[in-house]
Amino acid sequence: MLLIVGTIRLPPDRLDGARPVMRRMVEGSRAEDGCLAYSYAEDVLEPGLIHVKELWQDQPSLDRHFQSRHLADWRAAWPELGIHDRRLVSYEVGAPRET
């Protein structure tokens, strides 16, 4: 499995316009084969900071995701939304366990 975590930033005054675009991205990603989890979350202390969490079954699933139409649309919207400071890191992880 691959766990991807990180953040993106955008101007806080563009959050309302970004929410529908982010929703399409999240819903499209969650519908993909091999997507086990996909979410964006607004930071409660820093307006405009979005936390990203993705969990993919394997590298081929993630590779297909990179070719998806909703990802291309999401990236095309970045300049208008002011998306910047994208920092995502991928980790290979084993089977989940309760803690």
Short mmCIF file of C-alpha atoms in Angstrom, two decimals:
data_model
loop_
_atom_site.label_atom_id
_atom_site.label_comp_id
_atom_site.label_asym_id
_atom_site.label_seq_id
_atom_site.Cartn_x
_atom_site.Cartn_y
_atom_site.Cartn_z
CA MET A 1 0.00 0.00 0.00
CA LEU A 2 1.02 3.58 -0.56
CA LEU A 3 0.19 6.33 1.91
CA ILE A 4 0.45 9.88 0.64
CA VAL A 5 0.31 12.73 3.13
CA GLY A 6 1.00 16.39 2.86
CA THR A 7 -0.41 19.85 2.41
CA ILE A 8 -1.37 22.43 -0.16
CA ARG A 9 -2.04 26.11 0.38
CA LEU A 10 -4.34 28.62 -1.19
CA PRO A 11 -5.47 32.12 -0.33
CA PRO A 12 -8.17 31.88 2.37
CA ASP A 13 -10.48 34.15 0.37
CA ARG A 14 -10.54 31.53 -2.41
CA LEU A 15 -11.64 28.62 -0.22
CA ASP A 16 -15.32 28.97 -1.12
CA GLY A 17 -14.50 28.75 -4.82
CA ALA A 18 -12.08 25.87 -4.26
CA ARG A 19 -14.47 23.63 -2.31
CA PRO A 20 -16.53 22.44 -5.32
CA VAL A 21 -13.35 21.76 -7.31
CA MET A 22 -11.80 19.86 -4.39
CA ARG A 23 -15.04 17.92 -3.94
CA ARG A 24 -14.93 16.75 -7.58
CA MET A 25 -11.31 15.71 -7.12
CA VAL A 26 -12.01 13.77 -3.91
CA GLU A 27 -15.14 12.07 -5.27
CA GLY A 28 -13.44 11.14 -8.54
CA SER A 29 -10.42 9.75 -6.72
CA ARG A 30 -12.48 7.76 -4.23
CA ALA A 31 -14.30 6.12 -7.16
CA GLU A 32 -11.06 4.84 -8.69
CA ASP A 33 -10.05 1.20 -8.48
CA GLY A 34 -7.28 0.88 -5.94
CA CYS A 35 -8.15 4.00 -3.95
CA LEU A 36 -8.61 2.96 -0.33
CA ALA A 37 -8.91 6.47 1.14
CA TYR A 38 -8.73 10.02 -0.17
CA SER A 39 -9.41 13.22 1.76
CA TYR A 40 -8.72 16.92 2.03
CA ALA A 41 -9.17 18.72 5.35
CA GLU A 42 -8.96 22.40 6.21
CA ASP A 43 -6.58 23.23 9.03
CA VAL A 44 -8.49 24.65 12.00
CA LEU A 45 -5.70 27.08 12.92
CA GLU A 46 -4.32 28.19 9.53
CA PRO A 47 -6.86 29.39 6.98
CA GLY A 48 -5.93 28.28 3.48
CA LEU A 49 -3.89 25.28 4.63
CA ILE A 50 -5.35 22.00 3.32
CA HIS A 51 -4.16 18.64 4.63
CA VAL A 52 -4.10 15.81 2.08
CA LYS A 53 -4.32 12.10 2.87
CA GLU A 54 -4.44 9.34 0.27
CA LEU A 55 -4.16 5.57 0.57
CA TRP A 56 -3.63 3.49 -2.58
CA GLN A 57 -3.65 -0.27 -2.97
CA ASP A 58 -0.46 -0.29 -5.05
CA GLN A 59 1.74 1.69 -7.43
CA PRO A 60 -0.24 0.74 -10.58
CA SER A 61 -3.38 2.17 -8.94
CA LEU A 62 -1.57 5.41 -8.18
CA ASP A 63 -0.13 5.51 -11.69
CA ARG A 64 -3.66 5.25 -13.15
CA HIS A 65 -4.76 8.03 -10.81
CA PHE A 66 -2.05 10.29 -12.25
CA GLN A 67 -3.63 9.78 -15.69
CA SER A 68 -7.21 10.50 -14.58
CA ARG A 69 -9.32 13.30 -16.05
CA HIS A 70 -10.34 14.66 -12.63
CA LEU A 71 -6.68 15.03 -11.65
CA ALA A 72 -5.96 16.92 -14.88
CA ASP A 73 -8.97 19.20 -14.22
CA TRP A 74 -7.83 19.76 -10.61
CA ARG A 75 -4.34 20.74 -11.68
CA ALA A 76 -5.69 23.03 -14.40
CA ALA A 77 -7.68 24.91 -11.72
CA TRP A 78 -4.64 25.63 -9.53
CA PRO A 79 -3.64 28.98 -11.06
CA GLU A 80 -7.15 30.42 -10.74
CA LEU A 81 -7.51 29.11 -7.18
CA GLY A 82 -4.05 30.28 -6.16
CA ILE A 83 -2.90 26.79 -5.14
CA HIS A 84 0.74 26.87 -4.05
CA ASP A 85 3.18 25.24 -1.64
CA ARG A 86 2.16 21.71 -2.62
CA ARG A 87 4.10 19.30 -0.40
CA LEU A 88 3.14 15.65 -0.66
CA VAL A 89 5.19 12.63 0.42
CA SER A 90 4.55 8.98 -0.46
CA TYR A 91 5.26 6.11 1.93
CA GLU A 92 5.09 2.37 1.39
CA VAL A 93 3.11 0.89 4.27
CA GLY A 94 2.14 -2.56 5.44
CA ALA A 95 -1.22 -3.89 6.53
CA PRO A 96 -3.15 -1.67 8.93
CA ARG A 97 -3.44 -2.55 12.61
CA GLU A 98 -5.49 -1.13 15.44
CA THR A 99 -3.56 0.88 18.01
#
